[in-house]
Coordinates of C-alpha atoms and ligand atoms in Angstrom, one line a residue:
M1 CA 70.1 122.7 101.8
N2 CA 69.5 125.6 100.8
M3 CA 67.4 126.2 98.0
L4 CA 70.2 126.3 95.0
L5 CA 71.9 122.9 96.8
R6 CA 68.3 121.7 96.7
S7 CA 67.8 122.6 93.2
S8 CA 70.9 121.6 92.0
F9 CA 70.1 118.2 93.2
L10 CA 66.6 117.5 91.8
A11 CA 67.8 117.8 88.9
F12 CA 71.0 115.3 89.5
L13 CA 68.4 113.2 91.0
I14 CA 66.6 113.6 87.7
L15 CA 69.6 112.7 85.5
G16 CA 70.3 110.5 88.1
I17 CA 66.9 108.4 86.6
L18 CA 67.8 109.3 82.8
Q19 CA 71.2 107.8 83.4
Y20 CA 70.1 104.2 84.8
F21 CA 67.5 103.5 83.2
N22 CA 69.2 104.7 80.0
A23 CA 73.0 104.0 81.0
P24 CA 75.4 104.6 78.3
A25 CA 76.0 100.6 78.0
N26 CA 79.3 99.9 80.1
A27 CA 82.1 98.4 77.6
Q28 CA 80.9 101.6 75.3
V29 CA 84.0 103.4 74.2
T30 CA 83.5 107.0 75.6
Y31 CA 85.8 110.1 74.4
G32 CA 86.5 113.8 76.2
K33 CA 88.0 116.1 75.6
N34 CA 88.1 117.8 79.7
G35 CA 88.4 115.3 82.1
M36 CA 86.7 112.0 82.8
V37 CA 86.0 109.2 85.7
V38 CA 85.1 106.4 85.0
S39 CA 84.1 104.6 87.8
D40 CA 81.3 100.9 89.3
N41 CA 79.0 103.5 89.3
V42 CA 77.4 106.1 87.1
L43 CA 76.6 108.3 89.5
A44 CA 79.9 108.2 91.0
S45 CA 81.6 108.8 88.3
Q46 CA 78.8 111.8 87.2
V47 CA 79.7 113.6 90.1
G48 CA 83.2 114.0 89.5
I49 CA 82.5 115.6 86.3
D50 CA 80.4 117.8 88.5
I51 CA 83.0 118.7 90.4
M52 CA 85.6 119.3 87.8
K53 CA 82.9 121.2 86.7
K54 CA 82.7 123.4 89.2
G55 CA 86.7 124.5 88.6
G56 CA 87.8 121.0 91.3
N57 CA 91.1 119.3 89.8
A58 CA 91.2 114.9 89.5
I59 CA 91.9 115.1 93.4
D60 CA 88.9 116.6 94.1
A61 CA 87.1 114.4 91.3
S62 CA 88.8 112.0 93.2
I63 CA 87.6 113.0 96.4
A64 CA 83.7 113.0 95.3
T65 CA 83.8 110.1 93.6
A66 CA 85.0 107.9 96.8
F67 CA 82.8 109.5 99.1
A68 CA 79.9 109.1 96.0
L69 CA 80.3 105.3 95.6
A70 CA 80.3 104.7 99.5
V71 CA 76.8 105.8 98.7
T72 CA 75.6 104.5 95.2
H73 CA 78.6 101.4 94.9
P74 CA 78.0 99.7 99.4
E75 CA 79.6 96.0 98.3
A76 CA 83.3 98.5 97.6
G77 CA 82.9 101.5 98.6
N78 CA 83.4 102.9 101.7
I79 CA 84.1 104.5 104.6
G80 CA 84.6 101.8 106.4
G81 CA 88.0 100.3 104.2
G82 CA 91.3 101.9 102.8
G83 CA 92.8 101.9 99.4
F84 CA 95.5 103.2 97.7
I85 CA 96.2 106.7 95.1
V86 CA 98.5 107.5 92.3
L87 CA 98.2 111.2 91.0
M88 CA 100.3 112.4 88.2
K89 CA 100.2 116.3 88.7
A90 CA 99.8 118.2 84.9
N91 CA 104.3 118.9 84.9
G92 CA 104.7 115.3 85.2
E93 CA 105.8 114.1 89.0
V94 CA 104.5 111.4 90.1
T95 CA 102.9 110.3 94.0
T96 CA 100.9 108.3 96.2
F97 CA 98.7 108.1 99.0
D98 CA 98.8 105.3 101.4
F99 CA 95.3 104.6 102.7
R100 CA 95.4 100.9 103.9
E101 CA 93.2 99.7 106.9
K102 CA 95.8 98.7 109.9
A103 CA 95.9 95.9 112.7
P104 CA 94.4 97.6 115.8
L105 CA 96.9 98.0 118.9
N106 CA 95.3 94.9 120.5
A107 CA 95.6 92.4 117.4
S108 CA 98.3 89.1 118.2
P109 CA 99.8 86.9 115.4
D110 CA 98.2 83.7 116.3
M111 CA 95.1 85.8 117.1
F112 CA 92.8 83.5 114.1
L113 CA 94.1 80.1 116.0
D114 CA 92.6 77.4 118.0
T115 CA 94.7 76.1 121.0
E116 CA 96.7 73.5 118.3
G117 CA 97.7 76.0 116.2
N118 CA 95.5 75.6 113.6
L119 CA 93.9 77.9 111.7
V120 CA 90.0 78.7 113.0
E121 CA 88.3 77.9 109.6
N122 CA 87.3 81.7 108.6
S123 CA 88.2 83.6 112.0
N124 CA 90.4 86.3 110.3
H125 CA 87.3 87.0 107.3
Q126 CA 83.8 86.6 109.9
G127 CA 82.8 88.5 112.9
L128 CA 84.8 91.9 113.9
K129 CA 88.1 90.8 115.2
A130 CA 88.7 90.0 110.9
V131 CA 88.2 94.3 110.9
G132 CA 91.6 96.5 110.5
V133 CA 91.4 100.3 111.4
P134 CA 89.6 101.6 108.1
G135 CA 91.9 104.4 106.6
T136 CA 89.9 105.4 104.1
V137 CA 88.8 108.7 105.5
A138 CA 92.2 109.8 106.6
G139 CA 93.5 109.2 102.8
L140 CA 90.8 111.2 100.9
Y141 CA 91.8 114.0 103.5
L142 CA 95.5 114.0 103.5
A143 CA 94.9 113.8 99.4
H144 CA 92.5 116.6 99.4
Q145 CA 95.3 119.2 102.7
R146 CA 98.4 118.4 99.5
Y147 CA 96.7 118.6 96.7
G148 CA 92.5 119.7 96.5
K149 CA 91.3 123.0 95.6
L150 CA 88.0 123.3 95.9
P151 CA 86.6 123.2 99.8
W152 CA 86.6 119.6 101.4
K153 CA 82.9 120.6 102.0
D154 CA 81.5 121.0 99.3
L155 CA 83.3 117.3 98.0
V156 CA 81.9 115.1 100.5
Q157 CA 78.2 117.6 100.3
P158 CA 76.8 115.2 96.2
S159 CA 77.6 112.0 98.6
V160 CA 75.2 113.7 101.4
N161 CA 72.7 114.2 99.2
L162 CA 72.7 110.9 98.0
A163 CA 72.6 109.5 100.8
I164 CA 70.1 111.6 102.6
E165 CA 67.7 112.5 99.0
G166 CA 68.3 108.9 98.3
F167 CA 67.7 107.8 94.7
P168 CA 66.8 105.2 92.5
M169 CA 67.4 101.5 93.2
P170 CA 69.1 99.7 90.3
W171 CA 69.0 96.3 88.9
G172 CA 71.7 95.0 90.0
L173 CA 71.7 96.3 93.4
Y174 CA 68.3 94.8 94.3
Q175 CA 69.8 91.7 92.7
V176 CA 72.7 91.5 96.3
A177 CA 69.6 92.9 97.9
L178 CA 67.2 89.7 96.9
N179 CA 70.7 87.9 98.1
L180 CA 71.0 89.5 101.2
A181 CA 67.9 89.1 102.5
E182 CA 68.6 85.4 102.7
W183 CA 71.6 86.9 104.9
D184 CA 71.4 85.2 109.5
E185 CA 71.2 87.9 112.0
S186 CA 74.5 87.7 112.8
F187 CA 75.4 90.2 110.3
D188 CA 73.5 92.4 112.1
I189 CA 73.1 95.8 110.2
M190 CA 72.9 93.9 106.4
T191 CA 69.3 92.5 107.0
N192 CA 67.8 95.4 106.4
Y193 CA 70.3 97.3 104.6
F194 CA 67.7 97.9 101.9
R195 CA 64.6 97.6 103.6
N196 CA 62.5 100.8 103.8
E197 CA 60.6 101.6 106.9
N198 CA 57.8 98.8 105.8
G199 CA 61.0 96.6 106.0
D200 CA 59.9 95.5 102.1
I201 CA 63.2 95.6 99.9
I202 CA 63.4 98.6 98.0
Q203 CA 62.1 97.8 94.6
P204 CA 63.8 99.1 91.4
G205 CA 63.2 101.9 90.7
E206 CA 62.2 103.1 94.4
I207 CA 63.9 106.0 95.8
W208 CA 66.6 104.2 98.8
R209 CA 67.7 106.9 101.2
Q210 CA 70.6 105.6 104.0
P211 CA 69.5 109.0 106.3
A212 CA 72.1 107.5 109.0
L213 CA 75.2 106.7 106.1
G214 CA 73.8 111.1 105.4
N215 CA 74.2 111.7 109.0
T216 CA 77.9 109.9 109.3
L217 CA 79.1 111.6 106.2
S218 CA 77.7 115.1 107.0
L219 CA 80.2 115.2 110.4
I220 CA 83.0 114.4 107.8
R221 CA 81.9 117.1 105.8
D222 CA 82.2 119.3 108.4
H223 CA 84.8 117.7 110.8
G224 CA 87.0 116.8 108.0
H225 CA 89.4 113.7 109.4
D226 CA 88.8 114.3 113.1
G227 CA 84.3 114.0 111.9
F228 CA 85.5 110.2 111.4
Y229 CA 88.4 109.7 114.0
K230 CA 87.0 111.7 117.2
G231 CA 83.6 112.4 118.4
P232 CA 80.3 110.5 118.1
V233 CA 81.5 108.0 114.9
A234 CA 84.7 107.3 117.0
D235 CA 82.6 106.8 120.4
E236 CA 80.1 104.7 118.2
I237 CA 82.5 103.6 116.6
E238 CA 84.3 101.2 120.2
S239 CA 80.9 100.6 121.4
Y240 CA 79.5 98.2 118.8
M241 CA 82.9 97.4 119.0
K242 CA 82.8 96.4 122.6
A243 CA 79.1 95.3 122.6
N244 CA 79.8 92.6 119.3
G245 CA 83.9 91.3 120.1
G246 CA 85.7 93.7 117.5
L247 CA 89.1 95.2 118.6
I248 CA 89.0 98.4 117.6
T249 CA 89.0 101.2 120.6
K250 CA 89.3 105.3 120.0
K251 CA 93.0 104.7 121.1
D252 CA 93.2 102.9 117.6
L253 CA 91.7 105.5 115.6
E254 CA 92.8 107.9 116.2
K255 CA 96.7 107.1 116.0
Y256 CA 95.8 105.8 112.5
T257 CA 97.5 108.0 109.8
A258 CA 97.3 108.4 105.8
V259 CA 100.9 109.0 104.5
E260 CA 102.4 110.2 101.5
R261 CA 104.5 107.0 99.2
Q262 CA 107.2 107.8 96.5
P263 CA 105.4 105.7 93.5
L264 CA 106.9 102.4 92.3
K265 CA 108.2 103.5 88.7
G266 CA 109.4 101.0 86.4
S267 CA 110.1 101.4 81.7
Y268 CA 108.4 99.1 79.0
K269 CA 109.8 99.9 75.6
G270 CA 109.6 103.9 76.3
F271 CA 107.0 104.1 78.4
D272 CA 106.7 104.7 82.1
I273 CA 105.0 102.9 84.8
Y274 CA 104.2 104.2 87.9
S275 CA 102.5 101.1 90.8
M276 CA 101.5 101.2 94.6
P277 CA 104.8 100.6 95.9
P278 CA 104.4 98.1 99.6
P279 CA 102.4 97.4 101.3
S280 CA 100.9 96.9 98.6
S281 CA 102.4 94.0 96.6
G282 CA 100.7 95.3 93.3
G283 CA 103.1 97.8 91.7
V284 CA 106.6 95.3 91.9
A285 CA 104.7 91.6 91.0
L286 CA 103.6 94.8 87.6
I287 CA 106.5 95.5 86.9
E288 CA 108.1 92.1 87.3
M289 CA 106.0 91.0 85.1
M290 CA 106.4 94.2 82.9
N291 CA 110.4 93.7 82.7
L292 CA 110.3 90.4 81.5
M293 CA 107.9 91.0 79.1
E294 CA 110.1 93.5 77.5
L295 CA 113.0 90.9 77.8
A296 CA 111.3 88.3 76.2
D297 CA 110.3 90.6 73.6
L298 CA 106.8 89.9 72.8
S299 CA 107.2 91.6 69.5
S300 CA 107.3 87.9 67.4
I301 CA 103.9 86.1 70.0
E302 CA 101.1 86.9 68.7
F303 CA 98.2 87.3 71.4
N304 CA 95.8 84.5 72.7
S305 CA 98.5 81.7 71.8
T306 CA 99.5 78.8 73.3
A307 CA 103.7 80.9 74.1
Y308 CA 101.2 84.1 74.2
V309 CA 99.2 82.6 78.1
H310 CA 102.7 80.2 78.5
L311 CA 105.0 83.3 79.0
V312 CA 102.2 85.1 80.7
A313 CA 101.3 82.3 83.2
E314 CA 105.2 81.3 84.2
A315 CA 106.0 85.9 84.3
M316 CA 103.0 85.5 86.8
R317 CA 104.1 82.4 89.0
R318 CA 107.1 83.9 89.1
A319 CA 106.2 87.4 90.0
F320 CA 103.3 85.7 92.9
A321 CA 106.2 83.6 95.0
D322 CA 108.4 86.8 95.3
R323 CA 105.6 88.7 96.4
A324 CA 104.5 85.6 99.1
E325 CA 108.5 85.6 99.7
H326 CA 109.3 88.9 99.9
L327 CA 106.1 90.9 101.4
G328 CA 105.1 93.5 103.8
D329 CA 104.5 96.9 105.2
P330 CA 107.5 98.5 104.2
D331 CA 107.0 100.2 108.1
F332 CA 108.0 97.4 109.5
N333 CA 110.0 95.3 107.0
P334 CA 112.7 97.8 106.0
E335 CA 114.4 95.6 104.2
M336 CA 112.2 94.3 101.4
P337 CA 114.5 93.9 98.0
V338 CA 111.6 96.1 96.3
D339 CA 114.4 97.8 93.9
R340 CA 116.2 94.3 93.6
L341 CA 112.3 92.3 92.4
I342 CA 111.8 95.7 90.0
S343 CA 115.7 96.0 88.2
K344 CA 116.3 94.6 84.9
E345 CA 118.8 92.4 85.9
F346 CA 116.0 90.8 88.5
A347 CA 113.7 89.8 84.9
Q348 CA 116.7 88.3 82.7
M349 CA 117.3 86.3 86.3
R350 CA 114.3 84.7 86.1
L351 CA 114.1 84.5 82.6
E352 CA 116.6 82.2 82.7
N353 CA 114.3 80.2 84.7
M354 CA 112.4 79.2 82.2
D355 CA 111.2 76.5 80.0
M356 CA 109.8 78.2 77.4
T357 CA 108.5 74.1 76.0
K358 CA 107.4 73.6 79.6
A359 CA 105.3 74.5 82.6
S360 CA 107.8 75.2 86.0
A361 CA 106.9 73.2 89.0
S362 CA 105.1 76.0 92.1
D363 CA 107.5 74.6 94.8
S364 CA 106.6 75.6 98.2
S365 CA 109.8 74.6 99.8
R366 CA 112.3 76.5 97.1
F367 CA 112.2 79.3 98.5
G368 CA 114.7 82.0 97.7
Q369 CA 116.0 79.1 95.3
L370 CA 114.2 79.3 92.4
Y371 CA 112.7 82.4 93.7
D372 CA 115.2 84.3 95.0
G373 CA 115.7 86.6 94.5
S374 CA 86.8 89.2 95.7
S375 CA 85.7 92.6 96.5
T376 CA 87.4 95.4 95.9
T377 CA 86.6 99.3 93.5
H378 CA 88.4 101.1 91.1
F379 CA 88.3 104.4 89.5
S380 CA 90.2 106.5 87.1
V381 CA 90.4 109.8 86.8
V382 CA 92.1 113.1 84.6
D383 CA 91.0 116.3 84.5
K384 CA 91.7 119.4 81.5
D385 CA 94.9 120.3 82.5
G386 CA 96.9 116.5 83.0
N387 CA 95.9 115.6 86.1
A388 CA 95.2 112.0 86.7
V389 CA 94.7 109.2 89.5
S390 CA 94.3 106.2 89.7
L391 CA 92.0 105.2 92.7
T392 CA 91.3 101.6 94.0
Y393 CA 89.8 101.5 97.6
T394 CA 88.0 97.8 99.2
L395 CA 86.1 96.7 102.4
E396 CA 88.0 93.0 101.1
H397 CA 85.4 90.5 100.9
S398 CA 82.0 92.0 99.0
Y399 CA 80.2 94.1 101.3
G400 CA 82.8 93.5 104.0
V401 CA 82.9 91.8 106.2
G402 CA 79.5 92.4 106.6
M403 CA 78.7 94.2 109.9
G404 CA 78.6 98.6 110.8
S405 CA 76.1 100.2 113.6
S406 CA 72.9 100.6 111.8
K407 CA 73.9 104.3 114.6
L408 CA 76.9 104.6 110.8
G409 CA 75.1 103.3 108.7
F410 CA 78.2 101.9 107.0
I411 CA 80.0 98.9 106.8
F412 CA 83.1 97.5 108.0
N413 CA 85.7 95.7 106.0
N414 CA 87.2 92.3 107.0
E415 CA 91.4 93.5 106.4
M416 CA 92.6 91.5 108.6
G417 CA 91.8 88.3 106.6
D418 CA 95.2 89.9 103.9
F419 CA 97.9 88.7 106.9
N420 CA 99.5 86.0 106.8
P421 CA 97.2 84.1 109.2
Q422 CA 99.0 81.4 110.3
P423 CA 102.9 81.8 110.9
G424 CA 105.3 79.7 108.5
I425 CA 102.5 77.5 106.8
T426 CA 102.3 78.0 103.1
T427 CA 99.8 75.8 101.0
S428 CA 99.6 74.6 98.1
K429 CA 95.6 75.7 98.5
G430 CA 97.7 79.7 97.7
Q431 CA 97.2 80.2 102.1
I432 CA 100.8 82.3 102.6
G433 CA 103.0 81.7 106.5
S434 CA 105.8 84.0 105.5
D435 CA 107.1 86.6 107.4
P436 CA 106.6 90.1 106.1
N437 CA 103.1 89.1 106.2
Q438 CA 102.5 88.1 110.2
I439 CA 100.0 90.6 111.7
V440 CA 101.8 92.5 114.7
P441 CA 99.7 94.9 116.0
E442 CA 99.3 98.8 113.7
K443 CA 101.1 96.6 111.1
R444 CA 99.0 97.4 107.0
M445 CA 98.8 93.6 105.9
L446 CA 99.9 93.2 102.8
S447 CA 97.5 94.4 99.5
S448 CA 98.1 92.9 95.8
M449 CA 95.6 96.8 94.4
T450 CA 97.8 98.0 92.0
P451 CA 96.2 101.3 90.9
T452 CA 98.5 102.2 87.6
I453 CA 99.8 105.2 85.7
V454 CA 101.3 105.0 82.0
G455 CA 102.9 108.0 81.3
K456 CA 103.8 109.2 78.3
D457 CA 106.8 112.7 77.7
G458 CA 105.2 113.2 81.4
K459 CA 102.2 112.9 81.0
P460 CA 99.5 110.3 81.7
Y461 CA 99.0 107.4 78.6
L462 CA 97.1 105.0 80.5
V463 CA 95.0 105.4 83.7
I464 CA 93.7 101.4 85.1
G465 CA 93.9 99.1 88.0
S466 CA 90.8 96.9 89.2
P467 CA 88.7 94.7 91.4
G468 CA 89.6 91.0 92.0
G469 CA 92.2 90.4 94.9
R470 CA 94.7 88.7 93.9
T471 CA 94.2 88.7 90.7
I472 CA 94.2 91.7 90.2
I473 CA 98.2 92.8 89.6
N474 CA 97.2 90.0 86.8
T475 CA 94.6 91.6 85.1
V476 CA 95.9 95.0 85.5
F477 CA 99.3 93.9 84.1
Q478 CA 97.1 92.5 80.9
T479 CA 95.9 95.0 80.5
V480 CA 98.6 97.6 79.9
L481 CA 100.7 94.9 77.7
N482 CA 97.8 94.9 75.5
V483 CA 97.4 98.9 75.5
L484 CA 101.2 99.2 75.0
E485 CA 101.9 95.5 73.3
Y486 CA 99.2 94.7 71.3
N487 CA 97.7 99.0 70.6
M488 CA 94.5 97.7 71.7
R489 CA 91.5 100.8 72.1
I490 CA 90.6 101.0 76.1
D491 CA 87.4 99.3 75.8
K492 CA 89.5 96.4 73.9
A493 CA 91.6 95.7 76.4
I494 CA 90.0 95.5 78.8
E495 CA 87.2 93.1 77.9
A496 CA 90.3 91.0 75.9
M497 CA 90.3 87.3 77.1
K498 CA 92.8 87.0 80.7
I499 CA 94.5 84.2 83.2
H500 CA 95.8 84.3 86.5
H501 CA 99.0 82.4 87.7
Q502 CA 98.9 83.3 91.5
W503 CA 102.1 80.7 92.0
L504 CA 99.7 78.2 94.6
P505 CA 97.7 76.7 93.9
D506 CA 99.6 75.6 91.1
E507 CA 97.1 76.1 88.2
I508 CA 96.1 78.7 85.1
R509 CA 93.0 80.0 85.8
Y510 CA 91.4 81.9 82.3
E511 CA 87.9 83.1 81.4
R512 CA 85.4 80.5 80.0
H513 CA 84.7 81.0 76.4
L514 CA 87.2 82.8 75.8
M515 CA 90.7 80.6 75.1
S516 CA 90.4 77.5 72.2
P517 CA 90.3 74.2 73.2
D518 CA 93.3 74.2 71.1
T519 CA 95.3 76.3 73.1
R520 CA 94.0 74.6 76.4
Q521 CA 95.5 71.4 75.3
A522 CA 98.7 72.2 73.8
L523 CA 98.8 73.8 77.4
E524 CA 97.6 70.8 78.9
K525 CA 101.0 68.7 77.2
M526 CA 103.6 71.5 78.4
G527 CA 102.2 70.5 82.4
H528 CA 99.9 73.1 83.0
K529 CA 97.1 72.6 85.1
L530 CA 93.8 74.6 83.4
R531 CA 91.0 75.6 85.7
P532 CA 87.5 77.6 84.1
V533 CA 86.3 80.7 86.1
N534 CA 83.1 82.9 85.2
N535 CA 85.6 86.2 84.6
L536 CA 88.5 88.1 86.0
G537 CA 88.9 91.9 86.8
V538 CA 87.0 94.5 86.6
L539 CA 88.3 96.9 85.1
M540 CA 88.3 101.4 84.9
G541 CA 90.1 102.7 81.8
I542 CA 91.4 105.5 80.4
T543 CA 94.2 106.0 78.4
Y544 CA 94.7 109.7 76.0
D545 CA 94.5 109.5 72.1
P546 CA 97.2 111.8 70.6
I547 CA 95.6 112.6 67.1
L548 CA 91.8 112.8 68.9
K549 CA 93.8 114.9 71.7
A550 CA 90.7 113.5 73.7
Y551 CA 90.5 110.9 76.8
V552 CA 89.3 107.3 75.8
G553 CA 87.9 105.6 78.6
A554 CA 85.6 102.5 79.2
S555 CA 84.2 100.5 82.3
E556 CA 84.4 96.6 82.4
S557 CA 80.9 94.9 81.2
S558 CA 81.8 93.1 83.7
S559 CA 79.9 96.3 86.3
K560 CA 76.9 96.4 87.3
E561 CA 76.1 100.0 87.1
G562 CA 80.2 100.7 86.1
A563 CA 80.5 104.1 83.1
A564 CA 83.3 105.9 81.9
V565 CA 81.8 109.4 82.4
G566 CA 83.4 113.1 79.9
Y567 CA 83.0 116.1 78.7
Ligands
LIG601 N1 91.9 93.3 99.6 C1 92.1 92.7 98.4 C2 93.5 93.7 98.7 O1 93.8 94.1 99.3 O2 94.2 93.1 97.9

């Protein structure tokens, strides 16, 4: 590393130490005139801001932030998983990038079943057969080729520095490190993940270095897409898979491509909503529910009232039933009725079979009749020219499959668990068996990630997204509603009480202590089942304040090291 890079990295490290131990509390509202990054880790947000200060645009900042999160937020930040980008350009045009993982060439619809055709418990989430062909490096590289401004190397370098020079262990990761120490040896890479050369768990404030990951990132910095999908990294992925019962080969890696897709577009009371099309179900379900809310006219329904929770839960029930029946990878399901599902006419029909006085039934046998018709991370970025990026990417579970070659230093996803594992079997617990999301070689598994940008007069008004599996769709939906309908400031909108209904199981999950006992009782009388959960969503959002002419950002308080950084 030359002297200049080294001294600027040293300054960055000192800033990092100060930020970790004097970090602005997350969920604290932050303002910026020229740009903002809101991510699950303060160092990664700062990397994005530094890139913008060097002349990079929002896509450049997002690429650098994504690689930095792979080092500083390894439970979900990744190069071994996949995700989606929604990009609004300064001229108001919107596009998306799909870098969702794919089923390997040797995968099959019954690969997780026993000889009797039953799902072998956890087999679709545990062990290397659960790994989808990673898409993150391909997606970031394609986005850079199409819309990046600064050289690729400059965007990957900060993550190489973070991995090789290290950064102070934050308290949140230290808590995880204590838990991981209990994991058994089958999670090979994880047993030493947070340990120093002496085998001791890195203490809070002690520098944590990841030399193997730094080396892999250097190859990606120097060779771009091919640094991951060809050469020594691909060779090692194949031999690690072969040695440990995985399916992914060099051919899978060579064949993997990311795709630029048209966004889904909806509207709500004069705002334009842009979100991710299939293979994510997020955009379809979000727009379907926003249409329902517009028609139901919330202006006389108070936030958090019984009528509000009932209406929102019934909208969720319907959108999730449609998701289960119709959605999958568009490259394998050319007939998906996406335009119909996001139309105002369809929402009108959905509203007509909703009873405002009682809960409906989530009956899986009624596909096509009534329903006619754990860990991820999100960050939001805006730049001074008005480009905006909403990026959600994932390893599926927290730390994915918990396995990876220690020569490469990164963890693989367990995204095969997002396919429907047992053809034809839909259960009241929420396992779906419909056709569009069955396992087929090279197919992308259905996702719930919902990176979203709301525009007003061709400019970004709200940039938002969240982790949380199927709950993502609903936490993003409610936050969009909180901003557009209830006029909440972004920090209030992301912290406000949220619920989750996903059709099956037929229950409303609500955030413990945030729904009044009276409301719960009234909902139960209407026939709803209720279940408390500790938290829903880890939202990262940015809005534009036209009076201040500034961006306003906040990360949800449930994020351990998240922060909005503006300038
Ligand atoms: N793995 C979470 C999702 O894609 O929805």
